[in-house]
Amino acid sequence: MAERKVSGSTGEILRAIREGRAQTRADLAGLTGLGRSTVAQRVGSLIASGLVIEAGDGESTGGRPPTVLAFNAGAGVVLAADLGATHCRLEVTDLGGAALAVHQQELDIEDGPDKVLTRVREAFADLLVEAGRAVADVRGIGVGVPGPVEWAHGRPVSPPIMRGWDGVSIPAAFAGWSDAPVFVDNDVNIMVLAEHRSVWRDLSQLLLVKVGTGIGCGIIVAGEVYRGAQGSAGDIGHIRVSGHDDVVCRCGNVACLEAIAGGGAMAAALRRQGLDADNSRDVVDLARGGVPEAVQLVRQAGRLLGEVLASAVNLFNPAVIVIAGDVAQAHEPLLAGVREVVYRRSPPLATQHLRIVRGQLGERTGTIGAALTAIEGVLSDAAVERAVATRGT
Amino acid sequence: MAERKVSGSTGEILRAIREGRAQTRADLAGLTGLGRSTVAQRVGSLIASGLVIEAGDGESTGGRPPTVLAFNAGAGVVLAADLGATHCRLEVTDLGGAALAVHQQELDIEDGPDKVLTRVREAFADLLVEAGRAVADVRGIGVGVPGPVEWAHGRPVSPPIMRGWDGVSIPAAFAGWSDAPVFVDNDVNIMVLAEHRSVWRDLSQLLLVKVGTGIGCGIIVAGEVYRGAQGSAGDIGHIRVSGHDDVVCRCGNVACLEAIAGGGAMAAALRRQGLDADNSRDVVDLARGGVPEAVQLVRQAGRLLGEVLASAVNLFNPAVIVIAGDVAQAHEPLLAGVREVVYRRSPPLATQHLRIVRGQLGERTGTIGAALTAIEGVLSDAAVERAVATRGT
């Protein structure tokens, strides 16, 4: 990643300390170009807020050894929820994203927002007890959902598999219980953030494709989640693939990628062949078990996904594409199909150094992403300025 | 566009003045949070460098009226070259991008870099005389070429229609004549920069599709040109379209968009029907003249382009797509075809506010973009810091 500009604001100073780019007040003065007294004053306010601690003496370069500054990941906690179609995972994490307590359960998103969010809030309360922290310690709440979200207000927008959630304010469900800010995003956006920050931080751009019941894509550009003009960027599940004009998608169009290569569509195809497959996990189990129909189907799904990703590579020229989600667990045939088509169809300059890899974070991908979404929100420049100003009065 | 953060560096202060976001030293102090003495010192160095002038008194809010600061677009000139396959346009502009002198001529890019760049340098020298400026006034040189470019070094990389240019340093051709920095980019990147800065500045993202002999796409994300990992982002001419697997492209793949819908391919198709069409301009002339074969061909090309752009809309969710280049001059049938497919195939959320429009800048698009590429390069943060430091010694 190109070196990030450091403006010298209190939030940027905190970020430089968090990311290990500065360890002392002198480092910060060098990095920002600010005078030592301004740096000292801003660091002082961060120490007063509890977000930065003095962690002992560094190495002397002659005179008195400088004090080493460190980010205090224990200054608060974050609540992270990864809500899938039928399953949820919840975590309490510290401000560095480390899990302090974890809960998983089956939970049908189509039970609707009242039931689902009440259950989430109750489980969060139990997890806080387990982690030995109070609701007052919660600095932020991050929630990932399996559908498009109006980011500014945390509201799902016409989500195809979340009946009853259209336009519902998810932050409102936590009002009165915690006054921490709530950040809600599409599952693929939180997943790509997790993989980027944890594994691929040096890349300025990244694509993450989730292949589960449906298919979607999260995008990082210039180090940040790219959402597009209406927040629908990455909606690759409804791109048309060739040779399937007889397949009608639930969106009303024909030959959508998801209607053929999604886990739900593949399970239906296997049922038509007399196999027992209810959902994408069953497809994966059959493929991993070596059932030829399933292996072939997953590989063919990989080829169709490859066709769509070849176009994405032409347009986007990423250095890495991460394949994640349930069906990516059946990784060999899926990734083989993807690679086969992408490397054949995309231009040499774009594929020369292109890597197509499986996600590295496993079942924690969603909660890490939800936690990081909240952490980056509450430690943003503007939020830190506000927090410091409040403590200062 | 989200409000740009202002770090308070000298380059950022200059940008705030150039873009009209600050008119006085007090505005700048408010915008940056810097103390008045720091602002005064940085503005002083910009005035000493000639880039900022004091333009008289502003409105008083009680006491002494504040001095209005203005960007001095006359502090230097920029040389801009838009090199096409068979034609070039050259301009001398001021630092605001206004043309001071213009030259156009037929020039075959495949005459090779020696001949072409010698001609460009001679024509630039003549234009400077015409504009009444000296080579020493040149602050930067911007060059657009019809092929992929390694941006950092200004070298074409395996360009398909620029025989003899592969790996040639374009900046080296100006060494010894002018010591101004030279910025070289792909034609679609300079075109999208021109349209964005001149027409769509408020949008944070923009796609511009050039339909000429070939087909390519320039991309703006977060207000800047997006190049991808290897600089090949936007290479949509080689995305596969459906139903044309019998068409072999010069790239070696089959069914590439450009091999069917590019101006060169359309001219060949018209020749096969007995019509007189050498190149994309002839295709446009025939279509505008109402020749049914040409009108039908251009509309069908629009549909195929629409197929590719529908995928781009799913992935990218732009607010505006600009269609430019020779063939866009035959705009009615081309845009009709594009719109027909994009609005049918892309998801409602992404097309709800999507506009597909023709380029607004006409034949100046390339030179405006080349000039702006150079201007933004020489007025970048780092470059301004260097310039100010040099003058200060």
mmCIF file of N, CA and C in Angstrom, chain B residues 209-216 236-242 244 247-250 255-270 272 279-280 283-284 294 296-309 323-328 330 333-334 337-338:
data_model
loop_
_atom_site.group_PDB
_atom_site.id
_atom_site.type_symbol
_atom_site.label_atom_id
_atom_site.label_comp_id
_atom_site.label_asym_id
_atom_site.label_seq_id
_atom_site.Cartn_x
_atom_site.Cartn_y
_atom_site.Cartn_z
ATOM 1 N N VAL B 209 -16.127 4.970 -21.060
ATOM 2 C CA VAL B 209 -15.830 3.962 -22.063
ATOM 3 C C VAL B 209 -15.499 4.668 -23.363
ATOM 4 N N LYS B 210 -14.330 4.347 -23.910
ATOM 5 C CA LYS B 210 -13.953 4.894 -25.209
ATOM 6 C C LYS B 210 -14.229 3.844 -26.267
ATOM 7 N N VAL B 211 -15.063 4.194 -27.240
ATOM 8 C CA VAL B 211 -15.305 3.308 -28.371
ATOM 9 C C VAL B 211 -14.724 3.980 -29.601
ATOM 10 N N GLY B 212 -13.540 3.534 -29.990
ATOM 11 C CA GLY B 212 -12.905 4.029 -31.206
ATOM 12 C C GLY B 212 -12.555 2.810 -32.040
ATOM 13 N N THR B 213 -11.339 2.790 -32.567
ATOM 14 C CA THR B 213 -10.878 1.585 -33.256
ATOM 15 C C THR B 213 -10.971 0.400 -32.297
ATOM 16 N N GLY B 214 -10.468 0.594 -31.084
ATOM 17 C CA GLY B 214 -10.598 -0.400 -30.026
ATOM 18 C C GLY B 214 -11.581 0.083 -28.975
ATOM 19 N N ILE B 215 -11.673 -0.686 -27.870
ATOM 20 C CA ILE B 215 -12.591 -0.322 -26.789
ATOM 21 C C ILE B 215 -11.848 -0.436 -25.468
ATOM 22 N N GLY B 216 -11.929 0.612 -24.640
ATOM 23 C CA GLY B 216 -11.292 0.587 -23.328
ATOM 24 C C GLY B 216 -12.099 1.409 -22.351
ATOM 25 N N ILE B 236 -11.630 -3.525 -20.880
ATOM 26 C CA ILE B 236 -12.878 -4.252 -21.148
ATOM 27 C C ILE B 236 -13.004 -4.718 -22.589
ATOM 28 N N GLY B 237 -12.108 -4.282 -23.467
ATOM 29 C CA GLY B 237 -12.182 -4.667 -24.877
ATOM 30 C C GLY B 237 -12.006 -6.162 -25.085
ATOM 31 N N HIS B 238 -11.421 -6.837 -24.095
ATOM 32 C CA HIS B 238 -11.166 -8.266 -24.253
ATOM 33 C C HIS B 238 -12.007 -9.114 -23.307
ATOM 34 N N ILE B 239 -13.104 -8.546 -22.842
ATOM 35 C CA ILE B 239 -14.100 -9.349 -22.120
ATOM 36 C C ILE B 239 -14.920 -10.107 -23.159
ATOM 37 N N ARG B 240 -15.258 -11.361 -22.820
ATOM 38 C CA ARG B 240 -15.969 -12.218 -23.761
ATOM 39 C C ARG B 240 -17.442 -11.847 -23.797
ATOM 40 N N VAL B 241 -17.981 -11.744 -25.005
ATOM 41 C CA VAL B 241 -19.423 -11.521 -25.137
ATOM 42 C C VAL B 241 -20.071 -12.793 -25.671
ATOM 43 N N SER B 242 -21.363 -12.938 -25.437
ATOM 44 C CA SER B 242 -22.022 -14.197 -25.779
ATOM 45 C C SER B 242 -22.353 -14.284 -27.271
ATOM 46 N N HIS B 244 -20.621 -15.225 -29.970
ATOM 47 C CA HIS B 244 -19.670 -14.893 -31.035
ATOM 48 C C HIS B 244 -18.401 -15.735 -30.927
ATOM 49 N N VAL B 247 -15.583 -15.698 -33.572
ATOM 50 C CA VAL B 247 -14.759 -14.527 -33.880
ATOM 51 C C VAL B 247 -13.443 -14.582 -33.101
ATOM 52 N N VAL B 248 -12.327 -14.653 -33.786
ATOM 53 C CA VAL B 248 -11.023 -14.689 -33.138
ATOM 54 C C VAL B 248 -10.483 -13.256 -33.051
ATOM 55 N N CYS B 249 -10.046 -12.892 -31.849
ATOM 56 C CA CYS B 249 -9.522 -11.536 -31.610
ATOM 57 C C CYS B 249 -8.014 -11.524 -31.847
ATOM 58 N N ARG B 250 -7.466 -10.355 -32.093
ATOM 59 C CA ARG B 250 -6.004 -10.251 -32.272
ATOM 60 C C ARG B 250 -5.249 -10.669 -31.009
ATOM 61 N N ALA B 255 -14.295 -14.185 -29.227
ATOM 62 C CA ALA B 255 -15.494 -13.482 -28.776
ATOM 63 C C ALA B 255 -15.203 -12.278 -27.892
ATOM 64 N N CYS B 256 -14.025 -11.642 -28.067
ATOM 65 C CA CYS B 256 -13.734 -10.420 -27.314
ATOM 66 C C CYS B 256 -14.640 -9.289 -27.816
ATOM 67 N N LEU B 257 -15.121 -8.467 -26.888
ATOM 68 C CA LEU B 257 -15.985 -7.334 -27.215
ATOM 69 C C LEU B 257 -15.435 -6.507 -28.376
ATOM 70 N N GLU B 258 -14.142 -6.149 -28.272
ATOM 71 C CA GLU B 258 -13.527 -5.271 -29.257
ATOM 72 C C GLU B 258 -13.477 -5.877 -30.658
ATOM 73 N N ALA B 259 -13.369 -7.224 -30.710
ATOM 74 C CA ALA B 259 -13.252 -7.903 -32.005
ATOM 75 C C ALA B 259 -14.570 -7.882 -32.767
ATOM 76 N N ILE B 260 -15.646 -7.477 -32.080
ATOM 77 C CA ILE B 260 -16.951 -7.425 -32.734
ATOM 78 C C ILE B 260 -17.497 -5.990 -32.738
ATOM 79 N N ALA B 261 -17.371 -5.307 -31.599
ATOM 80 C CA ALA B 261 -18.010 -4.000 -31.453
ATOM 81 C C ALA B 261 -17.053 -2.830 -31.590
ATOM 82 N N GLY B 262 -15.755 -3.067 -31.742
ATOM 83 C CA GLY B 262 -14.794 -1.981 -31.943
ATOM 84 C C GLY B 262 -14.991 -1.365 -33.325
ATOM 85 N N GLY B 263 -14.556 -0.118 -33.495
ATOM 86 C CA GLY B 263 -14.712 0.565 -34.776
ATOM 87 C C GLY B 263 -13.994 -0.154 -35.905
ATOM 88 N N GLY B 264 -12.831 -0.711 -35.613
ATOM 89 C CA GLY B 264 -12.076 -1.443 -36.626
ATOM 90 C C GLY B 264 -12.839 -2.668 -37.101
ATOM 91 N N ALA B 265 -13.408 -3.419 -36.154
ATOM 92 C CA ALA B 265 -14.160 -4.628 -36.497
ATOM 93 C C ALA B 265 -15.423 -4.263 -37.280
ATOM 94 N N MET B 266 -16.051 -3.166 -36.899
ATOM 95 C CA MET B 266 -17.278 -2.772 -37.606
ATOM 96 C C MET B 266 -16.974 -2.333 -39.033
ATOM 97 N N ALA B 267 -15.863 -1.614 -39.218
ATOM 98 C CA ALA B 267 -15.485 -1.207 -40.573
ATOM 99 C C ALA B 267 -15.267 -2.450 -41.438
ATOM 100 N N ALA B 268 -14.591 -3.460 -40.880
ATOM 101 C CA ALA B 268 -14.339 -4.698 -41.633
ATOM 102 C C ALA B 268 -15.659 -5.377 -41.981
ATOM 103 N N ALA B 269 -16.595 -5.387 -41.027
ATOM 104 C CA ALA B 269 -17.886 -6.032 -41.273
ATOM 105 C C ALA B 269 -18.640 -5.310 -42.400
ATOM 106 N N LEU B 270 -18.545 -3.984 -42.444
ATOM 107 C CA LEU B 270 -19.228 -3.217 -43.502
ATOM 108 C C LEU B 270 -18.570 -3.455 -44.862
ATOM 109 N N ARG B 272 -17.216 -6.187 -45.747
ATOM 110 C CA ARG B 272 -17.685 -7.503 -46.199
ATOM 111 C C ARG B 272 -19.076 -7.397 -46.823
ATOM 112 N N ASN B 279 -12.249 2.740 -41.575
ATOM 113 C CA ASN B 279 -11.946 2.869 -40.143
ATOM 114 C C ASN B 279 -13.192 3.316 -39.384
ATOM 115 N N SER B 280 -13.004 3.545 -38.089
ATOM 116 C CA SER B 280 -14.150 3.835 -37.228
ATOM 117 C C SER B 280 -14.862 5.130 -37.640
ATOM 118 N N VAL B 283 -17.299 4.366 -40.289
ATOM 119 C CA VAL B 283 -18.479 3.694 -39.728
ATOM 120 C C VAL B 283 -19.454 4.743 -39.199
ATOM 121 N N VAL B 284 -18.898 5.720 -38.494
ATOM 122 C CA VAL B 284 -19.726 6.787 -37.934
ATOM 123 C C VAL B 284 -20.415 7.581 -39.047
ATOM 124 N N ALA B 294 -25.087 0.089 -41.489
ATOM 125 C CA ALA B 294 -24.225 0.717 -40.491
ATOM 126 C C ALA B 294 -25.009 1.024 -39.210
ATOM 127 N N GLN B 296 -27.647 -0.490 -38.075
ATOM 128 C CA GLN B 296 -27.933 -1.744 -37.390
ATOM 129 C C GLN B 296 -26.686 -2.284 -36.687
ATOM 130 N N LEU B 297 -25.537 -2.172 -37.357
ATOM 131 C CA LEU B 297 -24.287 -2.680 -36.803
ATOM 132 C C LEU B 297 -23.899 -1.907 -35.540
ATOM 133 N N VAL B 298 -24.054 -0.584 -35.607
ATOM 134 C CA VAL B 298 -23.683 0.236 -34.451
ATOM 135 C C VAL B 298 -24.619 -0.053 -33.271
ATOM 136 N N ARG B 299 -25.902 -0.232 -33.564
ATOM 137 C CA ARG B 299 -26.835 -0.532 -32.477
ATOM 138 C C ARG B 299 -26.509 -1.891 -31.849
ATOM 139 N N GLN B 300 -26.174 -2.870 -32.698
ATOM 140 C CA GLN B 300 -25.820 -4.185 -32.179
ATOM 141 C C GLN B 300 -24.522 -4.099 -31.363
ATOM 142 N N ALA B 301 -23.585 -3.264 -31.819
ATOM 143 C CA ALA B 301 -22.356 -3.040 -31.038
ATOM 144 C C ALA B 301 -22.713 -2.448 -29.680
ATOM 145 N N GLY B 302 -23.673 -1.536 -29.663
ATOM 146 C CA GLY B 302 -24.128 -0.944 -28.408
ATOM 147 C C GLY B 302 -24.686 -2.005 -27.470
ATOM 148 N N ARG B 303 -25.432 -2.968 -28.020
ATOM 149 C CA ARG B 303 -25.993 -4.031 -27.181
ATOM 150 C C ARG B 303 -24.890 -4.883 -26.564
ATOM 151 N N LEU B 304 -23.881 -5.221 -27.374
ATOM 152 C CA LEU B 304 -22.778 -6.035 -26.845
ATOM 153 C C LEU B 304 -22.006 -5.254 -25.780
ATOM 154 N N LEU B 305 -21.771 -3.965 -26.048
ATOM 155 C CA LEU B 305 -21.119 -3.122 -25.046
ATOM 156 C C LEU B 305 -21.986 -3.064 -23.794
ATOM 157 N N GLY B 306 -23.300 -2.989 -23.993
ATOM 158 C CA GLY B 306 -24.229 -2.978 -22.860
ATOM 159 C C GLY B 306 -24.127 -4.249 -22.028
ATOM 160 N N GLU B 307 -23.921 -5.378 -22.695
ATOM 161 C CA GLU B 307 -23.777 -6.648 -21.981
ATOM 162 C C GLU B 307 -22.570 -6.589 -21.026
ATOM 163 N N VAL B 308 -21.458 -6.082 -21.566
ATOM 164 C CA VAL B 308 -20.255 -5.958 -20.733
ATOM 165 C C VAL B 308 -20.462 -4.917 -19.637
ATOM 166 N N LEU B 309 -21.096 -3.798 -19.993
ATOM 167 C CA LEU B 309 -21.283 -2.742 -18.994
ATOM 168 C C LEU B 309 -22.290 -3.145 -17.927
ATOM 169 N N ILE B 323 -19.854 7.663 -22.318
ATOM 170 C CA ILE B 323 -19.438 6.978 -23.538
ATOM 171 C C ILE B 323 -18.764 8.010 -24.441
ATOM 172 N N ALA B 324 -17.518 7.746 -24.799
ATOM 173 C CA ALA B 324 -16.745 8.709 -25.597
ATOM 174 C C ALA B 324 -16.003 7.983 -26.711
ATOM 175 N N GLY B 325 -15.256 8.738 -27.491
ATOM 176 C CA GLY B 325 -14.511 8.155 -28.614
ATOM 177 C C GLY B 325 -15.264 8.343 -29.923
ATOM 178 N N ASP B 326 -14.548 8.103 -31.033
ATOM 179 C CA ASP B 326 -15.110 8.271 -32.375
ATOM 180 C C ASP B 326 -16.523 7.730 -32.534
ATOM 181 N N VAL B 327 -16.690 6.447 -32.172
ATOM 182 C CA VAL B 327 -17.955 5.782 -32.470
ATOM 183 C C VAL B 327 -19.095 6.374 -31.637
ATOM 184 N N ALA B 328 -18.743 6.967 -30.496
ATOM 185 C CA ALA B 328 -19.777 7.606 -29.682
ATOM 186 C C ALA B 328 -20.374 8.810 -30.405
ATOM 187 N N ALA B 330 -21.575 8.617 -33.263
ATOM 188 C CA ALA B 330 -22.807 8.066 -33.848
ATOM 189 C C ALA B 330 -23.715 7.698 -32.687
ATOM 190 N N PRO B 333 -27.783 5.443 -32.131
ATOM 191 C CA PRO B 333 -27.901 3.983 -32.114
ATOM 192 C C PRO B 333 -26.988 3.310 -31.084
ATOM 193 N N LEU B 334 -25.774 3.836 -30.866
ATOM 194 C CA LEU B 334 -24.861 3.203 -29.912
ATOM 195 C C LEU B 334 -25.410 3.285 -28.491
ATOM 196 N N GLY B 337 -28.468 1.123 -27.845
ATOM 197 C CA GLY B 337 -28.127 -0.283 -27.620
ATOM 198 C C GLY B 337 -27.568 -0.524 -26.226
ATOM 199 N N VAL B 338 -26.687 0.357 -25.797
ATOM 200 C CA VAL B 338 -26.090 0.218 -24.459
ATOM 201 C C VAL B 338 -27.181 0.283 -23.391
#
